[in-house]
PDB file of C-alpha atoms and ligand atoms in Angstrom:
ATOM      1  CA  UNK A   1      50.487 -38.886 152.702  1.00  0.00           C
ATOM      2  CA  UNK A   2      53.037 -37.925 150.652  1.00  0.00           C
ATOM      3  CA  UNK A   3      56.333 -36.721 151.748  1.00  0.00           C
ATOM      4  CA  UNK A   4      58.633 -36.188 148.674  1.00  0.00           C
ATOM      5  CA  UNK A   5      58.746 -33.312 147.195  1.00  0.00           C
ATOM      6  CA  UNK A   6      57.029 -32.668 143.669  1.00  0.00           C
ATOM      7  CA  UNK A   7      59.377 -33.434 140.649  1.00  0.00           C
ATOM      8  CA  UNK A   8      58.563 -31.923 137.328  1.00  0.00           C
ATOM      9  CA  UNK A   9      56.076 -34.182 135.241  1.00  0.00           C
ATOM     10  CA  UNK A  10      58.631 -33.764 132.368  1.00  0.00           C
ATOM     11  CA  UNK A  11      60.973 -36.265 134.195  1.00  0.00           C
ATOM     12  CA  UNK A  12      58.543 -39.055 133.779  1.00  0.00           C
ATOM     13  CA  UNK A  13      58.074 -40.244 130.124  1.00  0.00           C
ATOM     14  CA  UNK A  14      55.170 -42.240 129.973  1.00  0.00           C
ATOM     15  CA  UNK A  15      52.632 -39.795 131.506  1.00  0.00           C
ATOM     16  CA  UNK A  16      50.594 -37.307 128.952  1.00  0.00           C
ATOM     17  CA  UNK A  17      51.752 -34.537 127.596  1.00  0.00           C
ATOM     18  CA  UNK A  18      49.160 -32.096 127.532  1.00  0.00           C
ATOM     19  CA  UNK A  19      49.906 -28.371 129.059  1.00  0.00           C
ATOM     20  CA  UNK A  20      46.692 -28.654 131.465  1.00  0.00           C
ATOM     21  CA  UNK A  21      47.307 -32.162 132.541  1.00  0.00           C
ATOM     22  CA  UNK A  22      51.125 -30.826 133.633  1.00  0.00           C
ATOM     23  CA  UNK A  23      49.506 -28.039 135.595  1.00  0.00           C
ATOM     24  CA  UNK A  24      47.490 -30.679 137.068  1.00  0.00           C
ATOM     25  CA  UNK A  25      49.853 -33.220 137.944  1.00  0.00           C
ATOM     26  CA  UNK A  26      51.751 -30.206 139.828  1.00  0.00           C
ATOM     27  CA  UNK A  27      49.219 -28.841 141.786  1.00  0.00           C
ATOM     28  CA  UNK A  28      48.176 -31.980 143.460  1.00  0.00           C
ATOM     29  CA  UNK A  29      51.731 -32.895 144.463  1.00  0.00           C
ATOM     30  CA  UNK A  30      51.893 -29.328 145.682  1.00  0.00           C
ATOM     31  CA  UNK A  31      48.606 -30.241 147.543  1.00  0.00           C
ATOM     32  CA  UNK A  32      49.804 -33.285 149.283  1.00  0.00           C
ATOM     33  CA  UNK A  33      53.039 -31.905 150.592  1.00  0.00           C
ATOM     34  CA  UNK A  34      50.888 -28.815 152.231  1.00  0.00           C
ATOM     35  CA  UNK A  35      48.805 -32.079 153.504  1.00  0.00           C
ATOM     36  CA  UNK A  36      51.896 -33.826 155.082  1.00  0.00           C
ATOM     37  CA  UNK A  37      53.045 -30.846 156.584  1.00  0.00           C
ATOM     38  CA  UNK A  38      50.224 -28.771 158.072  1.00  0.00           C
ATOM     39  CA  UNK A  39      47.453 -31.680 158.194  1.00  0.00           C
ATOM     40  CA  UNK A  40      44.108 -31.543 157.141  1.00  0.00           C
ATOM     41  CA  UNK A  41      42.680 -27.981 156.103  1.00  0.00           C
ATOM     42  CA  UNK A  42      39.772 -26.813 155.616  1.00  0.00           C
ATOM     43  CA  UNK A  43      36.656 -25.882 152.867  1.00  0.00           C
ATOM     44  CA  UNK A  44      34.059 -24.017 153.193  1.00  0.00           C
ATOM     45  CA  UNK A  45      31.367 -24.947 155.216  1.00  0.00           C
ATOM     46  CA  UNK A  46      33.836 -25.556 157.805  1.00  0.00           C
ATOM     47  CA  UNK A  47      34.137 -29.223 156.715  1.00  0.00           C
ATOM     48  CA  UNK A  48      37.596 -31.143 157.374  1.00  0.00           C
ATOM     49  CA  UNK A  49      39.074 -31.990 154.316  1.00  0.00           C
ATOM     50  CA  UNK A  50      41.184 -35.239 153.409  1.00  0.00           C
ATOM     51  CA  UNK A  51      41.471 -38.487 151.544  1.00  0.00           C
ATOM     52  CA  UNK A  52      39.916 -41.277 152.279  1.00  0.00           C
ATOM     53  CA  UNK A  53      42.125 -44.028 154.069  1.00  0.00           C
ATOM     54  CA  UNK A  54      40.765 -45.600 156.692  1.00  0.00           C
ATOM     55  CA  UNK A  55      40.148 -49.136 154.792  1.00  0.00           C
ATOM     56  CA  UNK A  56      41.923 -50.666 152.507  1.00  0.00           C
ATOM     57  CA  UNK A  57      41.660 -53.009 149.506  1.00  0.00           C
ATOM     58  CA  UNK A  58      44.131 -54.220 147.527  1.00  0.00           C
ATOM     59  CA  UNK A  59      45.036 -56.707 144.784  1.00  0.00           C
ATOM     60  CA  UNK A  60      47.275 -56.881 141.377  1.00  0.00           C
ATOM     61  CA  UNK A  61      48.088 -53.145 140.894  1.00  0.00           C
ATOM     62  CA  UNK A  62      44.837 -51.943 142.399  1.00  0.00           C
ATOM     63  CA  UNK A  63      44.494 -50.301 145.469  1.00  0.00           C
ATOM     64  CA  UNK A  64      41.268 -48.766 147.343  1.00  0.00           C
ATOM     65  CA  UNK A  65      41.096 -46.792 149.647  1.00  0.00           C
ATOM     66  CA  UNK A  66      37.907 -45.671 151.180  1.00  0.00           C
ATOM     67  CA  UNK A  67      36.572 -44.271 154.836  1.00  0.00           C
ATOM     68  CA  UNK A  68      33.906 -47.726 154.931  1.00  0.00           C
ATOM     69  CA  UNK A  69      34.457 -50.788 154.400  1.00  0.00           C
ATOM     70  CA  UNK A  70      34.655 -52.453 150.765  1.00  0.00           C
ATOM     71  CA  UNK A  71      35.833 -56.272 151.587  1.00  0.00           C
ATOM     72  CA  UNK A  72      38.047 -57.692 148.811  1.00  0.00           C
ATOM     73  CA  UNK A  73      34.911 -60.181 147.927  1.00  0.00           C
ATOM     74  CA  UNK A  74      32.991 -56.955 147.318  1.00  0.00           C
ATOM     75  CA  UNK A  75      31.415 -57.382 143.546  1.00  0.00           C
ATOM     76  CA  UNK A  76      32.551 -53.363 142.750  1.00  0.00           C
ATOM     77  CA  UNK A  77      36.521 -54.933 143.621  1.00  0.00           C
ATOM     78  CA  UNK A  78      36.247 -58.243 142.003  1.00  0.00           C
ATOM     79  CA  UNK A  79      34.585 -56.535 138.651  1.00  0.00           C
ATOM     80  CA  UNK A  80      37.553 -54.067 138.333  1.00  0.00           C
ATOM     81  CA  UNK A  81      39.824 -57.462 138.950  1.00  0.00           C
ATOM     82  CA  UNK A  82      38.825 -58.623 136.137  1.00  0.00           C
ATOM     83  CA  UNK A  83      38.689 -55.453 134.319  1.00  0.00           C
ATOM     84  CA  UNK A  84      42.112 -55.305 134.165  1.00  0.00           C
ATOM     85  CA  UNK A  85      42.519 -59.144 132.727  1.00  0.00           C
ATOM     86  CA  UNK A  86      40.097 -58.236 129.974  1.00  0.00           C
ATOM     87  CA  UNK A  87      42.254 -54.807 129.019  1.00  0.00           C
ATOM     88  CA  UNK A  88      44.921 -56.191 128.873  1.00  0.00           C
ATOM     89  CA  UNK A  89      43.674 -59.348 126.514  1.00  0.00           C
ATOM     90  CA  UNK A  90      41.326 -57.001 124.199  1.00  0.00           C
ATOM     91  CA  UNK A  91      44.351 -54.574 123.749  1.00  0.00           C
ATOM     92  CA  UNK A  92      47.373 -56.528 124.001  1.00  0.00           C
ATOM     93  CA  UNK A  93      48.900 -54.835 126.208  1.00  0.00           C
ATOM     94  CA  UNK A  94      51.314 -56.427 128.738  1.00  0.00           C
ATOM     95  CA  UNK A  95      49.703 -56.396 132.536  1.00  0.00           C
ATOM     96  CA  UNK A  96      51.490 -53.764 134.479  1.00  0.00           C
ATOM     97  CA  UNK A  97      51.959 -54.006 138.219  1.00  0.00           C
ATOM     98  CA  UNK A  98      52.379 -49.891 138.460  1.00  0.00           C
ATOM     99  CA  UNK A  99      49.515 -49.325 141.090  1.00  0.00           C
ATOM    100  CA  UNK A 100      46.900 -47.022 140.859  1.00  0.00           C
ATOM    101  CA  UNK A 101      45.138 -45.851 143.615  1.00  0.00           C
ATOM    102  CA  UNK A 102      41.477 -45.383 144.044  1.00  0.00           C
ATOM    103  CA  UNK A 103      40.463 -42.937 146.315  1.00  0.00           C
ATOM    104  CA  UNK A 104      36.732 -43.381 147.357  1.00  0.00           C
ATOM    105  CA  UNK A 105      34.844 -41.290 148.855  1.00  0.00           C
ATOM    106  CA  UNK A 106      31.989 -42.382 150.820  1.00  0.00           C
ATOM    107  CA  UNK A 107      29.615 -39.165 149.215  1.00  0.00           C
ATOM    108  CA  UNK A 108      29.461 -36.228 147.065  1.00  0.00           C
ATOM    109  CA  UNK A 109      29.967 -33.908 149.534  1.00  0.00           C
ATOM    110  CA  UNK A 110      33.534 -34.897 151.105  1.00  0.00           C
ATOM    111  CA  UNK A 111      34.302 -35.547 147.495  1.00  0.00           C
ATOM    112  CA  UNK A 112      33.428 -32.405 146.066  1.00  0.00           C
ATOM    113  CA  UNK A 113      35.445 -30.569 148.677  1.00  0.00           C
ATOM    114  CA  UNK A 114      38.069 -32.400 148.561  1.00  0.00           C
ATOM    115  CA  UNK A 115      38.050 -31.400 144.618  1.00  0.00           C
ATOM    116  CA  UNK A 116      37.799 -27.984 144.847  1.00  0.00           C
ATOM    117  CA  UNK A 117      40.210 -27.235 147.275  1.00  0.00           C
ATOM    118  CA  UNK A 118      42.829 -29.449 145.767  1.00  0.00           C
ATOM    119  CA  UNK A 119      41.848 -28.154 141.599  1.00  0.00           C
ATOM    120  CA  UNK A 120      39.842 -25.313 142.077  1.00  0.00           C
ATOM    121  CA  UNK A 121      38.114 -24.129 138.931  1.00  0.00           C
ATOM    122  CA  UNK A 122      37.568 -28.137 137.492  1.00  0.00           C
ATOM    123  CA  UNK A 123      34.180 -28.683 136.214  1.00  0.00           C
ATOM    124  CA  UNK A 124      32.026 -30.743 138.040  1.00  0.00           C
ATOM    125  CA  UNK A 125      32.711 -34.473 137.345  1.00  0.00           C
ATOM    126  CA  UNK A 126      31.590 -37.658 138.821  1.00  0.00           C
ATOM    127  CA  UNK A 127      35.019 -38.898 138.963  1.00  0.00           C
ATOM    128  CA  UNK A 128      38.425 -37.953 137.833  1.00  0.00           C
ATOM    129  CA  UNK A 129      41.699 -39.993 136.509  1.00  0.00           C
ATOM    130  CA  UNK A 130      44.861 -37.743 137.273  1.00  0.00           C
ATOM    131  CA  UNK A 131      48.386 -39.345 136.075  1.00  0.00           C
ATOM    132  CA  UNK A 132      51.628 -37.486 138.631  1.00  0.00           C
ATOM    133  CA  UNK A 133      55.011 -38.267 138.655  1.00  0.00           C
ATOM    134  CA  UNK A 134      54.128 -40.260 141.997  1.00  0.00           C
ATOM    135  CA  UNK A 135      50.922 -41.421 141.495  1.00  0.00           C
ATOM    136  CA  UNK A 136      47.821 -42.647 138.821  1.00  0.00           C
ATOM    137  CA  UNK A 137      45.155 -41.748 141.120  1.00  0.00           C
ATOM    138  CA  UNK A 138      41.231 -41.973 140.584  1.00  0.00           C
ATOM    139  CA  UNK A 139      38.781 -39.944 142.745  1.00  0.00           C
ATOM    140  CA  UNK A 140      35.262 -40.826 143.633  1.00  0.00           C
ATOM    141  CA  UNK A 141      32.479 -41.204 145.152  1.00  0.00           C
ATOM    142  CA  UNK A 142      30.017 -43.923 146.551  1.00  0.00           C
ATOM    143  CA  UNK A 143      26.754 -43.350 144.308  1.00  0.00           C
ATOM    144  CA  UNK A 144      24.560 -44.592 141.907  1.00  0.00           C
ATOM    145  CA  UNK A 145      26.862 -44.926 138.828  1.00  0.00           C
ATOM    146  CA  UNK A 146      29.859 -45.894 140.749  1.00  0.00           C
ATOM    147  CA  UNK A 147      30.875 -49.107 139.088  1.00  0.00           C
ATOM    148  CA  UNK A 148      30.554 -47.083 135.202  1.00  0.00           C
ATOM    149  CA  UNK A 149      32.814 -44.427 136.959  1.00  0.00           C
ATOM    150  CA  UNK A 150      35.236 -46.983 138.564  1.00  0.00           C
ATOM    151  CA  UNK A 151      35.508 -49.085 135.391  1.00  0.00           C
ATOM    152  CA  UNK A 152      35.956 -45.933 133.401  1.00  0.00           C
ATOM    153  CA  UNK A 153      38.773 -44.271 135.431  1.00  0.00           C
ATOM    154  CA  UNK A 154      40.653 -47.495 135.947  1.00  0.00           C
ATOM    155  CA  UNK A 155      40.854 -48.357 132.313  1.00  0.00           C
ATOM    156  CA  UNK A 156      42.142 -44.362 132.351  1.00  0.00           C
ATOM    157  CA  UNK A 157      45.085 -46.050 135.079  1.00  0.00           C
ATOM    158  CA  UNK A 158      45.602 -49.260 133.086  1.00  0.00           C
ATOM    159  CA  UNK A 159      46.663 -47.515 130.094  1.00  0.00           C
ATOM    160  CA  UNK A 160      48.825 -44.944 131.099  1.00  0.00           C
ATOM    161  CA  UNK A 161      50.519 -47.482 133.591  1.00  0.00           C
ATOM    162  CA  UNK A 162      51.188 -49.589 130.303  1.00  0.00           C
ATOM    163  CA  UNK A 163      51.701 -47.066 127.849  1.00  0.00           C
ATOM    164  CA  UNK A 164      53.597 -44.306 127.275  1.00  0.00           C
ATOM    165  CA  UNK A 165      51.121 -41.907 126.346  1.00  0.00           C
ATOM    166  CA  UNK A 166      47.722 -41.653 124.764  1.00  0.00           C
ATOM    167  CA  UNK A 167      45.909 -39.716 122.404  1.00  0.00           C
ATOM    168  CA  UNK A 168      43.426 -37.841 124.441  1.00  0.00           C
ATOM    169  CA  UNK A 169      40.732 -38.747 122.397  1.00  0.00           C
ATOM    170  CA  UNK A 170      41.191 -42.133 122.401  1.00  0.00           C
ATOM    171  CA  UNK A 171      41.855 -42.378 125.944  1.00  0.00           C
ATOM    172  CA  UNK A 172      38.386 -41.226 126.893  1.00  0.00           C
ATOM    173  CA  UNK A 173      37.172 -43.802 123.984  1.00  0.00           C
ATOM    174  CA  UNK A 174      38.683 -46.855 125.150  1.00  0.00           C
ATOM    175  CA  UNK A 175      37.595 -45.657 128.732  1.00  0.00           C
ATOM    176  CA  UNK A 176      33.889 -45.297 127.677  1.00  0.00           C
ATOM    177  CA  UNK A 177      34.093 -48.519 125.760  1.00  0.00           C
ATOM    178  CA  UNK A 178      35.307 -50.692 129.239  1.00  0.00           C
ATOM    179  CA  UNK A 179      32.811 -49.306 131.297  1.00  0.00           C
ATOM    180  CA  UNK A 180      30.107 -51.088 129.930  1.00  0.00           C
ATOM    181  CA  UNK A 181      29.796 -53.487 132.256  1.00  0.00           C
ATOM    182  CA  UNK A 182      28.738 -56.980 131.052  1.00  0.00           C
ATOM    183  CA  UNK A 183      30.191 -60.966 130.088  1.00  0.00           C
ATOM    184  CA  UNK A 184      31.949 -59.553 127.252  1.00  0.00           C
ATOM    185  CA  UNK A 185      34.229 -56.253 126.755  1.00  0.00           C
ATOM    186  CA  UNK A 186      32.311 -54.429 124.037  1.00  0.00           C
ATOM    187  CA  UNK A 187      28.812 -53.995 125.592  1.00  0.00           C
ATOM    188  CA  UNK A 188      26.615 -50.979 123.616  1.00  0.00           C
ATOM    189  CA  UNK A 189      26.549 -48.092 125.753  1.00  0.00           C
ATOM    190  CA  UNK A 190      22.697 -47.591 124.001  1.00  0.00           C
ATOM    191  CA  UNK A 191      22.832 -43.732 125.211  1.00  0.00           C
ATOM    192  CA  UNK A 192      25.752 -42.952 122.601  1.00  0.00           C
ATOM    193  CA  UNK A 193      24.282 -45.411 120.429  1.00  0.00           C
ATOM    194  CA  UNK A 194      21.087 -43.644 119.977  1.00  0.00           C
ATOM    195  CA  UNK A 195      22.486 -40.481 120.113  1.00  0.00           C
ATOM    196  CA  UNK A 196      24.934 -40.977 117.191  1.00  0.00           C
ATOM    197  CA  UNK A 197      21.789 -42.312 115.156  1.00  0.00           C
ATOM    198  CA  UNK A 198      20.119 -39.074 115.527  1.00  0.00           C
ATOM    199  CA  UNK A 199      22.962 -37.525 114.430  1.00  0.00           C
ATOM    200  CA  UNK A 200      23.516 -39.296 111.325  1.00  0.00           C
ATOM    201  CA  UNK A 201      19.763 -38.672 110.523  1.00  0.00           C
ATOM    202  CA  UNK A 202      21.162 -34.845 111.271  1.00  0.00           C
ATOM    203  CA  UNK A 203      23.633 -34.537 108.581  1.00  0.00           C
ATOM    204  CA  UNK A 204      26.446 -35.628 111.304  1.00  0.00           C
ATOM    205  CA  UNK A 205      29.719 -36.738 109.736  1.00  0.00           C
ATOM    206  CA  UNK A 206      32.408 -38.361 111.436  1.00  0.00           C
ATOM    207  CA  UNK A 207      35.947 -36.762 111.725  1.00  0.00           C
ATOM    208  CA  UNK A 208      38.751 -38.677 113.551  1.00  0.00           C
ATOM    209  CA  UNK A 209      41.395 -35.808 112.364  1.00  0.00           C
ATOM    210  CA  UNK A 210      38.932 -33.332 114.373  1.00  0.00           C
ATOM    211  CA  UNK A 211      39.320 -35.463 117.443  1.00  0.00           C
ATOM    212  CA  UNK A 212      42.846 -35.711 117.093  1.00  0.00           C
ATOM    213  CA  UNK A 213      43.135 -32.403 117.297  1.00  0.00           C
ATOM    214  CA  UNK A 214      41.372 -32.077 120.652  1.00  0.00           C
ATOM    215  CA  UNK A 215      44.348 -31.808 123.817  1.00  0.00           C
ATOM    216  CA  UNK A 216      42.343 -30.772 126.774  1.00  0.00           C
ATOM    217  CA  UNK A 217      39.627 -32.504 128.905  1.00  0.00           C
ATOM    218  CA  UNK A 218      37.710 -29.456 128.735  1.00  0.00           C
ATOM    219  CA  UNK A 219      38.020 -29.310 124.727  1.00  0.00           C
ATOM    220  CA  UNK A 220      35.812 -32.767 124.873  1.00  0.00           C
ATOM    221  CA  UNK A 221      32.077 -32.914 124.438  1.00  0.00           C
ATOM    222  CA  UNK A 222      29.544 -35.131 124.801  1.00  0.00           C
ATOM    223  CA  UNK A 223      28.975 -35.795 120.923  1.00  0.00           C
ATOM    224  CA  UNK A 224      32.937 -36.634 121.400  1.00  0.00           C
ATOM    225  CA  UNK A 225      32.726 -38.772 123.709  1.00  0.00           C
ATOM    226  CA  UNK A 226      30.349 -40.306 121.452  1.00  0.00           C
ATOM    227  CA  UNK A 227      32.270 -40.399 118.294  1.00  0.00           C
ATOM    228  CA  UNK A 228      35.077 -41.551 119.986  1.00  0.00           C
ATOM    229  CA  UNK A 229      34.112 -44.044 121.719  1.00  0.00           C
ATOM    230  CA  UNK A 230      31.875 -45.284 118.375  1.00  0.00           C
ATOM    231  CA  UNK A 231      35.384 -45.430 117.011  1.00  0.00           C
ATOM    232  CA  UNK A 232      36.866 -47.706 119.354  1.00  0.00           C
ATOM    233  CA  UNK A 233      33.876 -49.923 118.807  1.00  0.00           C
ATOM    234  CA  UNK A 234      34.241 -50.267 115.189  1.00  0.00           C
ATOM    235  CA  UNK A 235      37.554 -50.685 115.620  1.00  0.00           C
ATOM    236  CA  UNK A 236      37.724 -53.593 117.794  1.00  0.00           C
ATOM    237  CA  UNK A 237      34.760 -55.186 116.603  1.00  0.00           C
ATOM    238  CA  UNK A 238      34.244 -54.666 112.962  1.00  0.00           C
ATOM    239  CA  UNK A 239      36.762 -56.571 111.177  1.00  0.00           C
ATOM    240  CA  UNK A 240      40.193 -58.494 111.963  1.00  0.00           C
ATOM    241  CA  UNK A 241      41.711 -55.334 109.539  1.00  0.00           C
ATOM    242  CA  UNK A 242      40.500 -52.730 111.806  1.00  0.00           C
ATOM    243  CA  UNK A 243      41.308 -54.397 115.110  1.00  0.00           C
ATOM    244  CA  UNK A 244      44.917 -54.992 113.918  1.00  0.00           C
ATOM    245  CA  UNK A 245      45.049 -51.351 112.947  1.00  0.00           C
ATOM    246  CA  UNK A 246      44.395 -50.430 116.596  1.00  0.00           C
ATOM    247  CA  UNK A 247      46.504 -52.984 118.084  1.00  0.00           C
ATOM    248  CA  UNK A 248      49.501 -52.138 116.243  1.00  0.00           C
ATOM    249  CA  UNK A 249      48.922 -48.346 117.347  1.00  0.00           C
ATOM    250  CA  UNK A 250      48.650 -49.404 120.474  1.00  0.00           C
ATOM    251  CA  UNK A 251      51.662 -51.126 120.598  1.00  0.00           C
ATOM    252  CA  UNK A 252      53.647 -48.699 119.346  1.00  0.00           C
ATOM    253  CA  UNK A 253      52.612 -46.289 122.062  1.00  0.00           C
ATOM    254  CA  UNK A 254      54.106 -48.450 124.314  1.00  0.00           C
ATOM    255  CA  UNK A 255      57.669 -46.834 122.931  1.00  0.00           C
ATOM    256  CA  UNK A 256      56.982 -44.218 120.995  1.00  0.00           C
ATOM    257  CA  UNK A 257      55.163 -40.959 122.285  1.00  0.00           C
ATOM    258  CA  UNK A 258      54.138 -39.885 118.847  1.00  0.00           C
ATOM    259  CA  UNK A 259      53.409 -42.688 116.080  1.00  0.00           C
ATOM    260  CA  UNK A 260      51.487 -41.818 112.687  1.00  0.00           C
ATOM    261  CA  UNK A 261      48.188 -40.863 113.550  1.00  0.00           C
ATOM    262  CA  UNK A 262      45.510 -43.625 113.504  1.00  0.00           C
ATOM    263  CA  UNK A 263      43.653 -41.226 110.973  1.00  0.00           C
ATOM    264  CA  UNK A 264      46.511 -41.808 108.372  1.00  0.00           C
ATOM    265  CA  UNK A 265      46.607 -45.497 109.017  1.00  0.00           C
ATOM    266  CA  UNK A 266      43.024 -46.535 108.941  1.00  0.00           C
ATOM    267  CA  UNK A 267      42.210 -45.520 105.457  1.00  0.00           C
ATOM    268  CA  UNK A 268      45.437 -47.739 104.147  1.00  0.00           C
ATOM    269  CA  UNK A 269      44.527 -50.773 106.204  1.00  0.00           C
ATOM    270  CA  UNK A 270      40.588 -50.251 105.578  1.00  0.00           C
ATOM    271  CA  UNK A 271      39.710 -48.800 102.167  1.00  0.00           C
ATOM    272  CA  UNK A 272      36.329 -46.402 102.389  1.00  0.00           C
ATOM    273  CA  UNK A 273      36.739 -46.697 106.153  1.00  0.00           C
ATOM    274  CA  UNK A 274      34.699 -43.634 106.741  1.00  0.00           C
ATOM    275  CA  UNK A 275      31.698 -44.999 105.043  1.00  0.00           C
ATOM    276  CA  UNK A 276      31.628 -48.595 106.381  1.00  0.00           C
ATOM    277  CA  UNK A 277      32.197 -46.520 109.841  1.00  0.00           C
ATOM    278  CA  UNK A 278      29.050 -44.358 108.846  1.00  0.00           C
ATOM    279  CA  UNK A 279      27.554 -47.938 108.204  1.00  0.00           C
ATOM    280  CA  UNK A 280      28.826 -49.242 111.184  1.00  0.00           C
ATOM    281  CA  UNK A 281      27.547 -46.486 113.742  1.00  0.00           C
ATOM    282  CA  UNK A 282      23.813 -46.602 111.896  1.00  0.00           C
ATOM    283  CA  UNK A 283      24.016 -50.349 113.145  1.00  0.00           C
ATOM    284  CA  UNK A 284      24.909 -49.950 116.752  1.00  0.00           C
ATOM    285  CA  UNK A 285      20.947 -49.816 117.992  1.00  0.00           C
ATOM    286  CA  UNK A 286      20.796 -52.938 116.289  1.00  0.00           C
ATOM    287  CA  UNK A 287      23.162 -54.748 118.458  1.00  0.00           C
ATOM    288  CA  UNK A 288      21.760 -57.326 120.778  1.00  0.00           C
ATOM    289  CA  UNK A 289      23.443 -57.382 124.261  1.00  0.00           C
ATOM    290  CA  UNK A 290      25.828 -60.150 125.404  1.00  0.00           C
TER     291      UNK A 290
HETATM  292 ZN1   ZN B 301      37.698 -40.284 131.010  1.00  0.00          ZN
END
C-alpha cells in the first residue's frame, strides 16, 4: 500500500508526456492513498476490491505479485527473466534495476473491478502498463493469453524504466514485437502479418508521420498496432542501416525527450525506405518461424 502522498507526474522526467497518461498516473496515486487510509472498498456486486499480494515473486527489477502461488521456477517468471536480457541486447539499452511491479490477478472478474473502480471509463483491456511517479505497474489477469500480455506490458516497463520517454506509437510497436514468444526476439506475430497483406492488396499505404501523430492509447487501432509494430520489424531486421537508425533513436531517448522524428531520419539513412518497407511487409507471411 502506498502511503506517500501523490506528487505531480511533471516532477519525474522520464515518464510520458501525454495529457491522458498524466490524468492517469494521478488518479491511481489518488486511488492508493484512499486504499491506505480507509482499506479495501467496494464494486458493484458487492465484491471486495484490492490488489493482489498475497505471494510474491521477485528477481532483477521484476516483481509479482499475485493472490496464488507462481514459484520463481514457474516458466511465465523465468520467460519474462529473460525477456528483459533480450530487450536490453536487441535495443541497446542499458539494464535498469527500476522495478516494475506486476500485479496479477488470479481472474477477470477481481481484475475487472479492480479496473473500473480505480480508472473508470477505460476500455476494456486484457492488461494495462501505467507509468506514476511511484510506480511502473502492469495489471492482469490469469488467462489464456497471459504470457503475450505479460511479455507485452513488461517490455511497456523495461522501456520507460530505461528511457526517458517514448513515442507512443512505437512503444506499443516494440511491445507487440517482444511478445512473440519464441528462441529468438523477432518471432511473426502471423495475425498482423496477414492482416497487413490484405491491406496492401487494399490500396493500404504506410504512414509513419500519421502514427507519429497519434498521443493517446485510445487514438490507436488495430491496423496501428499493425503498422507499427510491422515497422519495428523492418527496422530491426531488414538491414544493418535500418537497425542502426533505430538504435541511435533509441539512444537518444535515453536523454533527450524529443529527438528528430524517426520519420525524418529513416529516409536519409535508407533511401526509398517506404517502398522496400511496402516490400518488406508483403514478405512477412513468407517468414519461416525460428
Ligand atoms: Zn501496449
Amino acid at each position: 500500500m502506498k502511503t506517500e502522498l501523490p506528487v505531480s507526474p511533471d516532477q519525474t522526467p522520464h515518464r510520458k508526456s501525454w495529457p491522458a497518461f498524466k490524468a492517469l498516473a494521478l488518479n491511481v496515486c489518488l486511488t492508493l492513498c484512499l486504499f491506505s487510509a480507509q482499506g479495501c472498498r467496494t464494486a458493484a456486486k458487492n465484491q471486495a476490491v484490492h490488489l493482489p499480494a498475497r505471494h510474491s515473486v521477485s528477481a532483477e527489477q521484476l516483481i509479482v505479485l499475485s493472490d496464488f502461488k507462481l514459484g520463481q521456477e514457474h516458466p511465465l517468471f523465468q520467460d519474462l527473466i529473460q525477456l528483459r536480457e533480450d530487450v536490453a541486447a536487441t535495443l541497446n539499452i542499458p539494464l535498469n534495476s527500476e522495478q516494475v511491479t506486476v500485479y496479477l490477478f488470479s481472474n477477470q472478474e477481481e481484475y475487472r473491478n479492480y479496473l473500473d473502480l480505480t480508472y473508470p471509463g477505460l476500455p476494456p483491456r486484457r492488461a494495462y502498463f501505467v507509468g506514476t511517479p511511484k510506480e511502473l505497474a502492469v495489471y492482469t489477469f490469469w488467462g489464456d493469453r497471459i504470457q503475450e500480455d505479460l511479455r507485452h506490458e513488461f517490455t511497456h516497463g523495461l522501456l520507460h524504466a530505461s528511457l526517458k520517454t517514448v513515442p507512443l506509437w512505437l512503444d506499443e510497436g516494440l511491445a507487440e514485437y517482444f511478445e512473440v514468444a519464441g528462441n529468438t526476439p523477432g518471432q511473426i506475430n502471423r495475425d498482423h502479418a496477414s492482416r497487413l497483406t490484405a491491406a496492401l492488396n487494399n490500396g493500404w499505404k504506410p504512414d509513419m508521420k500519421r502514427l507519429e501523430q497519434l498521443e493517446k492509447v485510445s487514438q490507436m487501432q488495430r491496423v496501428d498496432y499493425q503498422e507499427a509494430w510491422a515497422w519495428t520489424h523492418f527496422m530491426l531486421n531488414s538491414t544493418p542501416e535500418a537497425r542502426d537508425a533505430l538504435l541511435a533513436y533509441l539512444s537518444e531517448l535515453k536523454t533527450n525527450e524529443s529527438p528528430e522524428v524517426l520519420s525524418a531520419r529513416l529516409p536519409r539513412d535508407i533511401p526509398g525506405v517506404e517502398d522496400r518497407f511496402v516490400n518488406y511487409v508483403a514478405s512477412l507471411n513468407t517468414f519461416p518461424s525460428r
